Structure formats: structure tokens, C-alpha cells
Amino acid sequence: MTANWVPDAELPGYEQCSIDLPDQPTYGLEPEGSLVATVVRRGAPSSGRAVLYVHGWNDYFFQTHLADAMAALGYDFYALDLRRYGRSLRPGQLAGYIADLADYFVELDAAVDIITGEGHADLVLMGHSTGGLTSALYAHERPGTFSGVVLNAPWLEAHGNTLLRPAMSAAGAVAPTTVLPLGETGFYRRSLSSSEEGEWTYNLNLKGDPAFRARFGWLAAISNGHARVAEGLQIDCPVLVAISKRSLFSKVWGEEQQLADIVLDVELIAARAPKLGDNVTIVRVPDAMHDLTLSSEAVRAVVFEEFGRFIRCYAQR
């Protein structure tokens, strides 16, 4: 695939290109043929090595400091905004919706084709949260593609998921686009956004937007992905699973929520991580947030040190 790079709409100095997905399924009243994905790159290729980053739920790529850290390791940096997310979300679409995580393999294949076509023979796949789950499944299905996989708090399992999977699959089949009645404290956005208690400035319409509604079909897709991990994957390259030292779930806001994962249970992630392949490294970082790269400056310095150590020692061909 030939990429048509244009200035990025969100980040000065970055470039983006669109991947049209006209044959991919739409749902409800979504405009047919409207789906696209978007690849973002830090700059023109300067190395034979590259990182491809996949964001999490209700998110998009904006972490330029992560791209800078990878460039310092000698890796060109690319990120993928999946269909119905970030730069790829179009009017009338169901924000964040997917019926099968394997559907994302279409844009992942296209992104890999673009990156390898630009001269990168050594490719590291990096995914966060739901993007970490998708990345793990994709790496399992594409042996020989990656020299390493870095998973930042990947959503590998959920509480009670084993018992509830049949019910979730049934609900997803009967009422796939029905919105789940979930409560939202807004604490994670509060912990991150510079408009509230956090450090980071980003497009609030592309990350943390309430238009992103969890739906039964989406949850069934996630649950099916969890089931595949539980059965055991065979990712054929070294895998790093980086998580916070602890999780914290509270109905009351406190500054401690900026020193823990307040989204996922890190104990469940740690328990599932060995199922990813034969060469899995687990790193637990004290005081790290759910997205480890958005933790405090001192903590993310540790995170990038761990990423760098893993890539240098395990992920270079």
C-alpha cells in the first residue's frame, strides 16, 4: 500500500495518512462505506527499525513524548488510530464500536504494509489497554512479523469474565449496539487532563468523550478476546507486559488515584500474561497510572527505561 502523507491534523510536525475501509461492516444507521483508519508518523523514515503503536478504548495517539523516547532508541515511530476512533471517527459512526477484534487486523495489516514498505525490516508492536489486547491477538496471528511486542497495561481479563462470557456472547448477538448501563466517575479523565487535576493537554473530543458508549456487541468482542488469551496464545517473539504495581478502585476522588491503575485490575493482567507466549517479561512499576506513559515524570522515566531495556535486549534482530 502506498501512503499519501499529509500534515497531521492534531500534532505539529507529524504526518498522517488515511486507510480506506469501504468493505468493512457498518452497524445500525452508520453510513455505509464510511470507515477509515489513520496512520500517524513522527517523521520521514530515518532507520530500518520502527515501532507501531495502538491506542486503547476512547483514545487516540497524542503521546509525542513516547514517540521521542522510541526515536532516542533509534526507532522510527508510527501510530494507528483505529476505525471509529480519534482521527478516524466520522459523523454518524458508533464511536469505538467493533463486533470482532479480528476486524482490526485489516487496518493493522495495512499499517504494517506501509511501514515495511518504507524500509523497516525490524518492527516492534506496542499496544495499550484494549489496544494491548488487540495487539496480542494480532501478533499471535502474524508470526514472523514482529521482533518484539510491548504491552502497556493490556486488558487481558476482567473480573467474573469466565462465568459471564456465555451471557455476554448471547447479549452481543441479540442486541449488539444496545448501550450498556455502566456508571462513569470521570476520575480517569480527571487524573490526566490539564483542564482538571492532570498534566496532559489533548483533544477532549478524541479522548474521554462521553460519545464513546460501551455496547453489548463491543463487550462480547472483548470477552471473546479474553477467552482466546485464557486458552493460550503463541506469540513468536519476546513480549513485555508493563503494568502498575497496584490497582485502586474508589468512589471518592483522591490524589492517590494518580499513583495507581484506576481502570483495570493489574493482578488479573499479571495472571494472564504468561499465556501470551513462551518468552514473556512482566514489569510492575510503582506509582504508575493505567497508561504508564502518562504517569508522573519520575515514574514515566522508569517506564521508558524498562521499555528501552527490553527492546535493546530482546527485540532487536
PDB file of C-alpha atoms in Angstrom:
ATOM      1  CA  MET A   1       0.000   0.000   0.000  1.00  0.00           C
ATOM      2  CA  THR A   2       1.309   3.439  -0.948  1.00  0.00           C
ATOM      3  CA  ALA A   3       0.832   6.052   1.750  1.00  0.00           C
ATOM      4  CA  ASN A   4      -0.286   9.579   0.922  1.00  0.00           C
ATOM      5  CA  TRP A   5       1.252  11.539   3.786  1.00  0.00           C
ATOM      6  CA  VAL A   6      -0.179  14.934   4.714  1.00  0.00           C
ATOM      7  CA  PRO A   7       0.388  17.188   7.773  1.00  0.00           C
ATOM      8  CA  ASP A   8      -1.261  15.686  10.839  1.00  0.00           C
ATOM      9  CA  ALA A   9      -4.466  17.359  11.986  1.00  0.00           C
ATOM     10  CA  GLU A  10      -3.573  17.066  15.685  1.00  0.00           C
ATOM     11  CA  LEU A  11       0.184  17.196  16.211  1.00  0.00           C
ATOM     12  CA  PRO A  12       2.503  19.834  14.685  1.00  0.00           C
ATOM     13  CA  GLY A  13       5.388  18.293  12.790  1.00  0.00           C
ATOM     14  CA  TYR A  14       3.697  14.888  12.468  1.00  0.00           C
ATOM     15  CA  GLU A  15       2.179  13.399   9.331  1.00  0.00           C
ATOM     16  CA  GLN A  16      -0.874  11.230   8.750  1.00  0.00           C
ATOM     17  CA  CYS A  17      -2.343   9.087   6.029  1.00  0.00           C
ATOM     18  CA  SER A  18      -5.785   7.518   5.723  1.00  0.00           C
ATOM     19  CA  ILE A  19      -6.580   3.865   5.109  1.00  0.00           C
ATOM     20  CA  ASP A  20      -9.969   3.485   3.437  1.00  0.00           C
ATOM     21  CA  LEU A  21     -12.040   0.533   4.669  1.00  0.00           C
ATOM     22  CA  PRO A  22     -15.047   0.628   2.290  1.00  0.00           C
ATOM     23  CA  ASP A  23     -15.807  -3.096   2.530  1.00  0.00           C
ATOM     24  CA  GLN A  24     -15.753  -3.328   6.311  1.00  0.00           C
ATOM     25  CA  PRO A  25     -19.087  -3.854   8.119  1.00  0.00           C
ATOM     26  CA  THR A  26     -21.142  -0.969   9.482  1.00  0.00           C
ATOM     27  CA  TYR A  27     -23.909  -1.217  12.074  1.00  0.00           C
ATOM     28  CA  GLY A  28     -27.193   0.479  12.890  1.00  0.00           C
ATOM     29  CA  LEU A  29     -27.574   3.727  10.969  1.00  0.00           C
ATOM     30  CA  GLU A  30     -23.881   4.167  10.241  1.00  0.00           C
ATOM     31  CA  PRO A  31     -23.151   5.463   6.713  1.00  0.00           C
ATOM     32  CA  GLU A  32     -22.073   2.518   4.566  1.00  0.00           C
ATOM     33  CA  GLY A  33     -18.538   2.711   3.215  1.00  0.00           C
ATOM     34  CA  SER A  34     -17.571   5.429   5.699  1.00  0.00           C
ATOM     35  CA  LEU A  35     -14.952   3.531   7.688  1.00  0.00           C
ATOM     36  CA  VAL A  36     -11.322   4.606   7.637  1.00  0.00           C
ATOM     37  CA  ALA A  37      -8.251   4.132   9.807  1.00  0.00           C
ATOM     38  CA  THR A  38      -5.384   6.597  10.177  1.00  0.00           C
ATOM     39  CA  VAL A  39      -1.636   6.050  10.407  1.00  0.00           C
ATOM     40  CA  VAL A  40       0.408   8.801  12.054  1.00  0.00           C
ATOM     41  CA  ARG A  41       4.186   9.063  11.831  1.00  0.00           C
ATOM     42  CA  ARG A  42       6.709  11.172  13.704  1.00  0.00           C
ATOM     43  CA  GLY A  43       8.635  11.991  10.548  1.00  0.00           C
ATOM     44  CA  ALA A  44      10.146  10.598   7.378  1.00  0.00           C
ATOM     45  CA  PRO A  45      11.962   7.257   7.782  1.00  0.00           C
ATOM     46  CA  SER A  46      15.492   7.528   9.150  1.00  0.00           C
ATOM     47  CA  SER A  47      16.104   3.972  10.360  1.00  0.00           C
ATOM     48  CA  GLY A  48      15.490   0.363   9.425  1.00  0.00           C
ATOM     49  CA  ARG A  49      13.680  -0.084  12.743  1.00  0.00           C
ATOM     50  CA  ALA A  50      10.214   1.117  13.702  1.00  0.00           C
ATOM     51  CA  VAL A  51       7.552   0.987  16.414  1.00  0.00           C
ATOM     52  CA  LEU A  52       3.831   0.711  15.638  1.00  0.00           C
ATOM     53  CA  TYR A  53       1.617   1.937  18.499  1.00  0.00           C
ATOM     54  CA  VAL A  54      -2.069   1.013  19.021  1.00  0.00           C
ATOM     55  CA  HIS A  55      -4.161   3.106  21.447  1.00  0.00           C
ATOM     56  CA  GLY A  56      -6.783   1.959  23.939  1.00  0.00           C
ATOM     57  CA  TRP A  57     -10.529   2.475  24.406  1.00  0.00           C
ATOM     58  CA  ASN A  58     -11.880   6.017  23.986  1.00  0.00           C
ATOM     59  CA  ASP A  59      -8.423   7.196  22.983  1.00  0.00           C
ATOM     60  CA  TYR A  60      -6.164   8.272  20.134  1.00  0.00           C
ATOM     61  CA  PHE A  61      -2.455   8.877  19.648  1.00  0.00           C
ATOM     62  CA  PHE A  62      -1.171  12.118  21.176  1.00  0.00           C
ATOM     63  CA  GLN A  63       1.768  10.928  23.320  1.00  0.00           C
ATOM     64  CA  THR A  64       4.606  12.653  21.484  1.00  0.00           C
ATOM     65  CA  HIS A  65       6.969  12.052  24.414  1.00  0.00           C
ATOM     66  CA  LEU A  66       6.554   8.298  23.805  1.00  0.00           C
ATOM     67  CA  ALA A  67       7.469   8.795  20.152  1.00  0.00           C
ATOM     68  CA  ASP A  68      10.505  10.850  21.212  1.00  0.00           C
ATOM     69  CA  ALA A  69      11.624   8.090  23.603  1.00  0.00           C
ATOM     70  CA  MET A  70      11.415   5.494  20.834  1.00  0.00           C
ATOM     71  CA  ALA A  71      13.298   7.777  18.438  1.00  0.00           C
ATOM     72  CA  ALA A  72      16.059   8.073  21.039  1.00  0.00           C
ATOM     73  CA  LEU A  73      16.372   4.286  20.859  1.00  0.00           C
ATOM     74  CA  GLY A  74      16.838   4.501  17.088  1.00  0.00           C
ATOM     75  CA  TYR A  75      13.270   3.594  16.107  1.00  0.00           C
ATOM     76  CA  ASP A  76      11.027   5.473  13.704  1.00  0.00           C
ATOM     77  CA  PHE A  77       7.594   5.873  15.304  1.00  0.00           C
ATOM     78  CA  TYR A  78       4.177   5.190  13.822  1.00  0.00           C
ATOM     79  CA  ALA A  79       0.766   5.087  15.490  1.00  0.00           C
ATOM     80  CA  LEU A  80      -2.582   3.777  14.288  1.00  0.00           C
ATOM     81  CA  ASP A  81      -5.911   5.427  15.095  1.00  0.00           C
ATOM     82  CA  LEU A  82      -8.292   2.502  14.612  1.00  0.00           C
ATOM     83  CA  ARG A  83     -11.640   2.776  12.826  1.00  0.00           C
ATOM     84  CA  ARG A  84     -14.226   4.831  14.766  1.00  0.00           C
ATOM     85  CA  TYR A  85     -11.506   6.371  16.967  1.00  0.00           C
ATOM     86  CA  GLY A  86      -9.614   9.644  17.026  1.00  0.00           C
ATOM     87  CA  ARG A  87      -8.663  10.938  13.614  1.00  0.00           C
ATOM     88  CA  SER A  88     -10.634   8.085  12.046  1.00  0.00           C
ATOM     89  CA  LEU A  89     -14.038   8.816  13.635  1.00  0.00           C
ATOM     90  CA  ARG A  90     -16.605  10.174  11.174  1.00  0.00           C
ATOM     91  CA  PRO A  91     -20.092  11.676  11.719  1.00  0.00           C
ATOM     92  CA  GLY A  92     -22.818   9.089  12.208  1.00  0.00           C
ATOM     93  CA  GLN A  93     -20.464   6.312  13.318  1.00  0.00           C
ATOM     94  CA  LEU A  94     -20.762   4.364  16.580  1.00  0.00           C
ATOM     95  CA  ALA A  95     -17.691   5.687  18.404  1.00  0.00           C
ATOM     96  CA  GLY A  96     -15.327   2.897  19.415  1.00  0.00           C
ATOM     97  CA  TYR A  97     -17.625   0.070  18.327  1.00  0.00           C
ATOM     98  CA  ILE A  98     -16.379  -3.264  16.987  1.00  0.00           C
ATOM     99  CA  ALA A  99     -18.118  -6.630  16.771  1.00  0.00           C
ATOM    100  CA  ASP A 100     -14.942  -8.718  16.481  1.00  0.00           C
ATOM    101  CA  LEU A 101     -11.427  -7.617  17.447  1.00  0.00           C
ATOM    102  CA  ALA A 102     -10.097  -9.538  14.442  1.00  0.00           C
ATOM    103  CA  ASP A 103     -11.776  -6.926  12.220  1.00  0.00           C
ATOM    104  CA  TYR A 104      -8.981  -4.565  13.279  1.00  0.00           C
ATOM    105  CA  PHE A 105      -6.471  -6.857  11.587  1.00  0.00           C
ATOM    106  CA  VAL A 106      -7.429  -5.253   8.265  1.00  0.00           C
ATOM    107  CA  GLU A 107      -6.037  -1.829   9.208  1.00  0.00           C
ATOM    108  CA  LEU A 108      -3.188  -3.377  11.157  1.00  0.00           C
ATOM    109  CA  ASP A 109      -2.144  -5.309   8.058  1.00  0.00           C
ATOM    110  CA  ALA A 110      -2.325  -2.104   6.016  1.00  0.00           C
ATOM    111  CA  ALA A 111      -0.261  -0.181   8.590  1.00  0.00           C
ATOM    112  CA  VAL A 112       2.393  -2.914   8.679  1.00  0.00           C
ATOM    113  CA  ASP A 113       2.471  -2.886   4.883  1.00  0.00           C
ATOM    114  CA  ILE A 114       3.051   0.886   4.881  1.00  0.00           C
ATOM    115  CA  ILE A 115       5.810   0.692   7.491  1.00  0.00           C
ATOM    116  CA  THR A 116       7.680  -2.205   5.902  1.00  0.00           C
ATOM    117  CA  GLY A 117       7.241  -0.543   2.529  1.00  0.00           C
ATOM    118  CA  GLU A 118       9.171   2.423   3.889  1.00  0.00           C
ATOM    119  CA  GLY A 119      12.189   0.225   4.541  1.00  0.00           C
ATOM    120  CA  HIS A 120      11.644  -1.061   8.076  1.00  0.00           C
ATOM    121  CA  ALA A 121      12.644  -4.685   8.466  1.00  0.00           C
ATOM    122  CA  ASP A 122      12.709  -4.616  12.282  1.00  0.00           C
ATOM    123  CA  LEU A 123       9.267  -3.812  13.729  1.00  0.00           C
ATOM    124  CA  VAL A 124       8.093  -3.613  17.346  1.00  0.00           C
ATOM    125  CA  LEU A 125       4.356  -3.660  18.062  1.00  0.00           C
ATOM    126  CA  MET A 126       3.185  -1.612  21.045  1.00  0.00           C
ATOM    127  CA  GLY A 127      -0.380  -1.582  22.414  1.00  0.00           C
ATOM    128  CA  HIS A 128      -2.180  -0.007  25.365  1.00  0.00           C
ATOM    129  CA  SER A 129      -5.222  -1.370  27.252  1.00  0.00           C
ATOM    130  CA  THR A 130      -7.809  -2.653  24.705  1.00  0.00           C
ATOM    131  CA  GLY A 131      -5.189  -1.899  22.061  1.00  0.00           C
ATOM    132  CA  GLY A 132      -2.882  -4.186  24.014  1.00  0.00           C
ATOM    133  CA  LEU A 133      -5.418  -6.997  23.845  1.00  0.00           C
ATOM    134  CA  THR A 134      -5.886  -6.447  20.108  1.00  0.00           C
ATOM    135  CA  SER A 135      -2.116  -6.267  19.590  1.00  0.00           C
ATOM    136  CA  ALA A 136      -1.575  -9.564  21.422  1.00  0.00           C
ATOM    137  CA  LEU A 137      -4.190 -11.329  19.301  1.00  0.00           C
ATOM    138  CA  TYR A 138      -2.764  -9.814  16.123  1.00  0.00           C
ATOM    139  CA  ALA A 139       0.850 -10.757  16.918  1.00  0.00           C
ATOM    140  CA  HIS A 140      -0.325 -14.332  17.576  1.00  0.00           C
ATOM    141  CA  GLU A 141      -1.950 -14.446  14.127  1.00  0.00           C
ATOM    142  CA  ARG A 142       1.014 -12.878  12.309  1.00  0.00           C
ATOM    143  CA  PRO A 143       4.113 -14.940  13.195  1.00  0.00           C
ATOM    144  CA  GLY A 144       7.371 -13.642  11.781  1.00  0.00           C
ATOM    145  CA  THR A 145       6.117 -10.052  11.577  1.00  0.00           C
ATOM    146  CA  PHE A 146       7.456  -8.503  14.781  1.00  0.00           C
ATOM    147  CA  SER A 147      10.771  -8.584  16.581  1.00  0.00           C
ATOM    148  CA  GLY A 148       9.073  -7.718  19.868  1.00  0.00           C
ATOM    149  CA  VAL A 149       5.728  -6.787  21.427  1.00  0.00           C
ATOM    150  CA  VAL A 150       5.394  -4.168  24.186  1.00  0.00           C
ATOM    151  CA  LEU A 151       2.061  -4.169  26.025  1.00  0.00           C
ATOM    152  CA  ASN A 152       1.234  -1.198  28.248  1.00  0.00           C
ATOM    153  CA  ALA A 153      -1.442  -2.301  30.767  1.00  0.00           C
ATOM    154  CA  PRO A 154      -3.107  -4.654  28.260  1.00  0.00           C
ATOM    155  CA  TRP A 155      -6.721  -5.598  29.018  1.00  0.00           C
ATOM    156  CA  LEU A 156      -6.174  -9.354  29.125  1.00  0.00           C
ATOM    157  CA  GLU A 157      -9.002 -10.293  31.530  1.00  0.00           C
ATOM    158  CA  ALA A 158     -11.871  -8.829  33.571  1.00  0.00           C
ATOM    159  CA  HIS A 159     -13.475  -9.723  36.905  1.00  0.00           C
ATOM    160  CA  GLY A 160     -16.042 -12.510  36.609  1.00  0.00           C
ATOM    161  CA  ASN A 161     -15.434 -12.795  32.891  1.00  0.00           C
ATOM    162  CA  THR A 162     -15.096 -16.577  32.828  1.00  0.00           C
ATOM    163  CA  LEU A 163     -18.587 -17.129  34.246  1.00  0.00           C
ATOM    164  CA  LEU A 164     -20.242 -14.307  32.306  1.00  0.00           C
ATOM    165  CA  ARG A 165     -18.796 -14.999  28.843  1.00  0.00           C
ATOM    166  CA  PRO A 166     -21.775 -17.082  27.561  1.00  0.00           C
ATOM    167  CA  ALA A 167     -24.235 -14.388  28.692  1.00  0.00           C
ATOM    168  CA  MET A 168     -22.151 -11.609  27.107  1.00  0.00           C
ATOM    169  CA  SER A 169     -21.912 -13.508  23.825  1.00  0.00           C
ATOM    170  CA  ALA A 170     -25.684 -14.036  23.809  1.00  0.00           C
ATOM    171  CA  ALA A 171     -26.408 -10.376  24.554  1.00  0.00           C
ATOM    172  CA  GLY A 172     -23.952  -9.303  21.895  1.00  0.00           C
ATOM    173  CA  ALA A 173     -25.729 -11.465  19.335  1.00  0.00           C
ATOM    174  CA  VAL A 174     -29.258 -10.307  20.235  1.00  0.00           C
ATOM    175  CA  ALA A 175     -28.699  -6.586  20.874  1.00  0.00           C
ATOM    176  CA  PRO A 176     -25.168  -5.771  19.686  1.00  0.00           C
ATOM    177  CA  THR A 177     -25.435  -1.972  19.535  1.00  0.00           C
ATOM    178  CA  THR A 178     -27.505  -1.527  22.715  1.00  0.00           C
ATOM    179  CA  VAL A 179     -25.674   0.671  25.211  1.00  0.00           C
ATOM    180  CA  LEU A 180     -24.514  -0.967  28.429  1.00  0.00           C
ATOM    181  CA  PRO A 181     -25.836   0.690  31.602  1.00  0.00           C
ATOM    182  CA  LEU A 182     -22.442   1.472  33.094  1.00  0.00           C
ATOM    183  CA  GLY A 183     -21.635   4.194  35.581  1.00  0.00           C
ATOM    184  CA  GLU A 184     -18.721   6.556  34.914  1.00  0.00           C
ATOM    185  CA  THR A 185     -16.977   8.514  37.658  1.00  0.00           C
ATOM    186  CA  GLY A 186     -14.852  10.576  35.281  1.00  0.00           C
ATOM    187  CA  PHE A 187     -11.891  10.060  37.611  1.00  0.00           C
ATOM    188  CA  TYR A 188      -9.521   8.785  34.937  1.00  0.00           C
ATOM    189  CA  ARG A 189     -10.054  11.858  32.781  1.00  0.00           C
ATOM    190  CA  ARG A 190      -9.722  13.989  35.915  1.00  0.00           C
ATOM    191  CA  SER A 191      -6.395  12.346  36.719  1.00  0.00           C
ATOM    192  CA  LEU A 192      -4.977  13.036  33.249  1.00  0.00           C
ATOM    193  CA  SER A 193      -6.375  16.214  31.751  1.00  0.00           C
ATOM    194  CA  SER A 194      -4.641  19.534  32.369  1.00  0.00           C
ATOM    195  CA  SER A 195      -8.112  21.099  32.403  1.00  0.00           C
ATOM    196  CA  GLU A 196      -8.712  19.223  35.659  1.00  0.00           C
ATOM    197  CA  GLU A 197      -6.158  17.616  38.015  1.00  0.00           C
ATOM    198  CA  GLY A 198      -3.784  16.170  35.432  1.00  0.00           C
ATOM    199  CA  GLU A 199      -0.698  17.097  33.431  1.00  0.00           C
ATOM    200  CA  TRP A 200      -1.721  16.385  29.864  1.00  0.00           C
ATOM    201  CA  THR A 201      -3.233  18.554  27.162  1.00  0.00           C
ATOM    202  CA  TYR A 202      -5.071  16.641  24.451  1.00  0.00           C
ATOM    203  CA  ASN A 203      -8.200  16.830  22.298  1.00  0.00           C
ATOM    204  CA  LEU A 204     -11.069  16.155  24.694  1.00  0.00           C
ATOM    205  CA  ASN A 205     -13.312  15.261  21.748  1.00  0.00           C
ATOM    206  CA  LEU A 206     -10.960  12.409  20.824  1.00  0.00           C
ATOM    207  CA  LYS A 207     -10.084  11.065  24.287  1.00  0.00           C
ATOM    208  CA  GLY A 208     -12.539  10.665  27.137  1.00  0.00           C
ATOM    209  CA  ASP A 209     -15.519  11.892  25.113  1.00  0.00           C
ATOM    210  CA  PRO A 210     -18.866  10.651  26.525  1.00  0.00           C
ATOM    211  CA  ALA A 211     -19.970   9.899  22.941  1.00  0.00           C
ATOM    212  CA  PHE A 212     -17.981   6.687  23.340  1.00  0.00           C
ATOM    213  CA  ARG A 213     -20.585   4.307  24.737  1.00  0.00           C
ATOM    214  CA  ALA A 214     -19.839   0.715  25.675  1.00  0.00           C
ATOM    215  CA  ARG A 215     -22.254  -1.597  23.839  1.00  0.00           C
ATOM    216  CA  PHE A 216     -23.155  -5.263  24.247  1.00  0.00           C
ATOM    217  CA  GLY A 217     -21.579  -6.307  20.954  1.00  0.00           C
ATOM    218  CA  TRP A 218     -18.350  -4.487  21.812  1.00  0.00           C
ATOM    219  CA  LEU A 219     -18.196  -6.135  25.245  1.00  0.00           C
ATOM    220  CA  ALA A 220     -18.806  -9.540  23.649  1.00  0.00           C
ATOM    221  CA  ALA A 221     -15.873  -8.886  21.287  1.00  0.00           C
ATOM    222  CA  ILE A 222     -13.648  -8.005  24.251  1.00  0.00           C
ATOM    223  CA  SER A 223     -14.824 -11.073  26.178  1.00  0.00           C
ATOM    224  CA  ASN A 224     -14.106 -13.332  23.216  1.00  0.00           C
ATOM    225  CA  GLY A 225     -10.615 -11.835  23.059  1.00  0.00           C
ATOM    226  CA  HIS A 226     -10.132 -12.573  26.744  1.00  0.00           C
ATOM    227  CA  ALA A 227     -11.232 -16.161  26.154  1.00  0.00           C
ATOM    228  CA  ARG A 228      -8.603 -16.589  23.450  1.00  0.00           C
ATOM    229  CA  VAL A 229      -5.900 -15.300  25.786  1.00  0.00           C
ATOM    230  CA  ALA A 230      -7.106 -17.639  28.542  1.00  0.00           C
ATOM    231  CA  GLU A 231      -6.821 -20.583  26.149  1.00  0.00           C
ATOM    232  CA  GLY A 232      -3.229 -19.564  25.435  1.00  0.00           C
ATOM    233  CA  LEU A 233      -1.574 -17.674  22.584  1.00  0.00           C
ATOM    234  CA  GLN A 234       1.726 -18.400  20.875  1.00  0.00           C
ATOM    235  CA  ILE A 235       3.274 -15.030  20.109  1.00  0.00           C
ATOM    236  CA  ASP A 236       6.531 -15.998  18.464  1.00  0.00           C
ATOM    237  CA  CYS A 237       8.659 -13.056  19.619  1.00  0.00           C
ATOM    238  CA  PRO A 238       9.567 -11.680  23.064  1.00  0.00           C
ATOM    239  CA  VAL A 239       6.709  -9.909  24.867  1.00  0.00           C
ATOM    240  CA  LEU A 240       6.897  -7.224  27.561  1.00  0.00           C
ATOM    241  CA  VAL A 241       3.832  -6.727  29.774  1.00  0.00           C
ATOM    242  CA  ALA A 242       4.220  -3.496  31.751  1.00  0.00           C
ATOM    243  CA  ILE A 243       1.693  -2.711  34.476  1.00  0.00           C
ATOM    244  CA  SER A 244       1.328  -0.574  37.556  1.00  0.00           C
ATOM    245  CA  LYS A 245       2.330  -2.018  40.896  1.00  0.00           C
ATOM    246  CA  ARG A 246      -1.275  -1.837  42.067  1.00  0.00           C
ATOM    247  CA  SER A 247      -4.845  -1.016  41.165  1.00  0.00           C
ATOM    248  CA  LEU A 248      -7.100   1.327  43.116  1.00  0.00           C
ATOM    249  CA  PHE A 249     -10.876   1.486  42.764  1.00  0.00           C
ATOM    250  CA  SER A 250     -12.688   4.135  44.774  1.00  0.00           C
ATOM    251  CA  LYS A 251     -15.955   6.047  44.514  1.00  0.00           C
ATOM    252  CA  VAL A 252     -14.283   9.090  46.068  1.00  0.00           C
ATOM    253  CA  TRP A 253     -11.644  11.187  44.292  1.00  0.00           C
ATOM    254  CA  GLY A 254      -8.207  11.452  45.826  1.00  0.00           C
ATOM    255  CA  GLU A 255      -4.682  12.256  44.652  1.00  0.00           C
ATOM    256  CA  GLU A 256      -3.763   8.596  45.242  1.00  0.00           C
ATOM    257  CA  GLN A 257      -5.669   7.799  42.084  1.00  0.00           C
ATOM    258  CA  GLN A 258      -2.797   9.350  40.142  1.00  0.00           C
ATOM    259  CA  LEU A 259      -0.456   6.736  41.638  1.00  0.00           C
ATOM    260  CA  ALA A 260      -2.228   3.531  40.574  1.00  0.00           C
ATOM    261  CA  ASP A 261      -4.194   1.881  37.786  1.00  0.00           C
ATOM    262  CA  ILE A 262      -7.786   3.001  38.374  1.00  0.00           C
ATOM    263  CA  VAL A 263      -9.125   1.363  35.203  1.00  0.00           C
ATOM    264  CA  LEU A 264      -8.018  -2.300  35.179  1.00  0.00           C
ATOM    265  CA  ASP A 265      -7.090  -4.941  37.748  1.00  0.00           C
ATOM    266  CA  VAL A 266      -3.337  -5.400  37.415  1.00  0.00           C
ATOM    267  CA  GLU A 267      -3.457  -8.730  39.285  1.00  0.00           C
ATOM    268  CA  LEU A 268      -5.662 -10.219  36.568  1.00  0.00           C
ATOM    269  CA  ILE A 269      -3.302  -8.893  33.886  1.00  0.00           C
ATOM    270  CA  ALA A 270      -0.286 -10.379  35.651  1.00  0.00           C
ATOM    271  CA  ALA A 271      -2.049 -13.730  35.987  1.00  0.00           C
ATOM    272  CA  ARG A 272      -2.911 -13.880  32.272  1.00  0.00           C
ATOM    273  CA  ALA A 273       0.391 -12.531  30.881  1.00  0.00           C
ATOM    274  CA  PRO A 274       2.214 -15.916  30.837  1.00  0.00           C
ATOM    275  CA  LYS A 275      -0.485 -17.179  28.456  1.00  0.00           C
ATOM    276  CA  LEU A 276       0.752 -14.893  25.681  1.00  0.00           C
ATOM    277  CA  GLY A 277       3.754 -16.944  24.593  1.00  0.00           C
ATOM    278  CA  ASP A 278       6.956 -18.675  25.636  1.00  0.00           C
ATOM    279  CA  ASN A 279       9.027 -15.521  26.205  1.00  0.00           C
ATOM    280  CA  VAL A 280       7.089 -13.062  28.376  1.00  0.00           C
ATOM    281  CA  THR A 281       8.571 -10.460  30.715  1.00  0.00           C
ATOM    282  CA  ILE A 282       6.356  -8.810  33.339  1.00  0.00           C
ATOM    283  CA  VAL A 283       7.375  -5.454  34.785  1.00  0.00           C
ATOM    284  CA  ARG A 284       5.424  -3.791  37.610  1.00  0.00           C
ATOM    285  CA  VAL A 285       6.092  -0.091  38.080  1.00  0.00           C
ATOM    286  CA  PRO A 286       5.322   1.551  41.449  1.00  0.00           C
ATOM    287  CA  ASP A 287       3.036   4.624  41.310  1.00  0.00           C
ATOM    288  CA  ALA A 288       2.253   4.126  37.610  1.00  0.00           C
ATOM    289  CA  MET A 289      -1.124   5.120  36.184  1.00  0.00           C
ATOM    290  CA  HIS A 290      -3.232   2.981  33.835  1.00  0.00           C
ATOM    291  CA  ASP A 291      -1.433   4.366  30.796  1.00  0.00           C
ATOM    292  CA  LEU A 292       2.060   4.021  32.187  1.00  0.00           C
ATOM    293  CA  THR A 293       3.416   6.582  29.725  1.00  0.00           C
ATOM    294  CA  LEU A 294       1.126   9.265  31.226  1.00  0.00           C
ATOM    295  CA  SER A 295       2.360   8.773  34.782  1.00  0.00           C
ATOM    296  CA  SER A 296       4.317  11.429  36.649  1.00  0.00           C
ATOM    297  CA  GLU A 297       7.642  12.463  35.147  1.00  0.00           C
ATOM    298  CA  ALA A 298       9.734  10.373  37.550  1.00  0.00           C
ATOM    299  CA  VAL A 299       7.572   7.293  37.035  1.00  0.00           C
ATOM    300  CA  ARG A 300       7.471   7.502  33.266  1.00  0.00           C
ATOM    301  CA  ALA A 301      11.258   7.820  33.250  1.00  0.00           C
ATOM    302  CA  VAL A 302      11.303   4.367  34.844  1.00  0.00           C
ATOM    303  CA  VAL A 303       8.743   3.145  32.305  1.00  0.00           C
ATOM    304  CA  PHE A 304      10.832   4.309  29.346  1.00  0.00           C
ATOM    305  CA  GLU A 305      13.946   2.813  30.898  1.00  0.00           C
ATOM    306  CA  GLU A 306      12.136  -0.546  31.094  1.00  0.00           C
ATOM    307  CA  PHE A 307      10.855  -0.228  27.525  1.00  0.00           C
ATOM    308  CA  GLY A 308      14.359   0.582  26.334  1.00  0.00           C
ATOM    309  CA  ARG A 309      15.980  -2.276  28.235  1.00  0.00           C
ATOM    310  CA  PHE A 310      13.508  -4.764  26.807  1.00  0.00           C
ATOM    311  CA  ILE A 311      13.846  -3.507  23.234  1.00  0.00           C
ATOM    312  CA  ARG A 312      17.658  -3.440  23.345  1.00  0.00           C
ATOM    313  CA  CYS A 313      17.989  -6.852  24.982  1.00  0.00           C
ATOM    314  CA  TYR A 314      15.143  -8.831  23.428  1.00  0.00           C
ATOM    315  CA  ALA A 315      13.540  -7.071  20.479  1.00  0.00           C
ATOM    316  CA  GLN A 316      16.388  -6.253  18.101  1.00  0.00           C
ATOM    317  CA  ARG A 317      17.011  -8.635  15.238  1.00  0.00           C
TER     318      ARG A 317
END
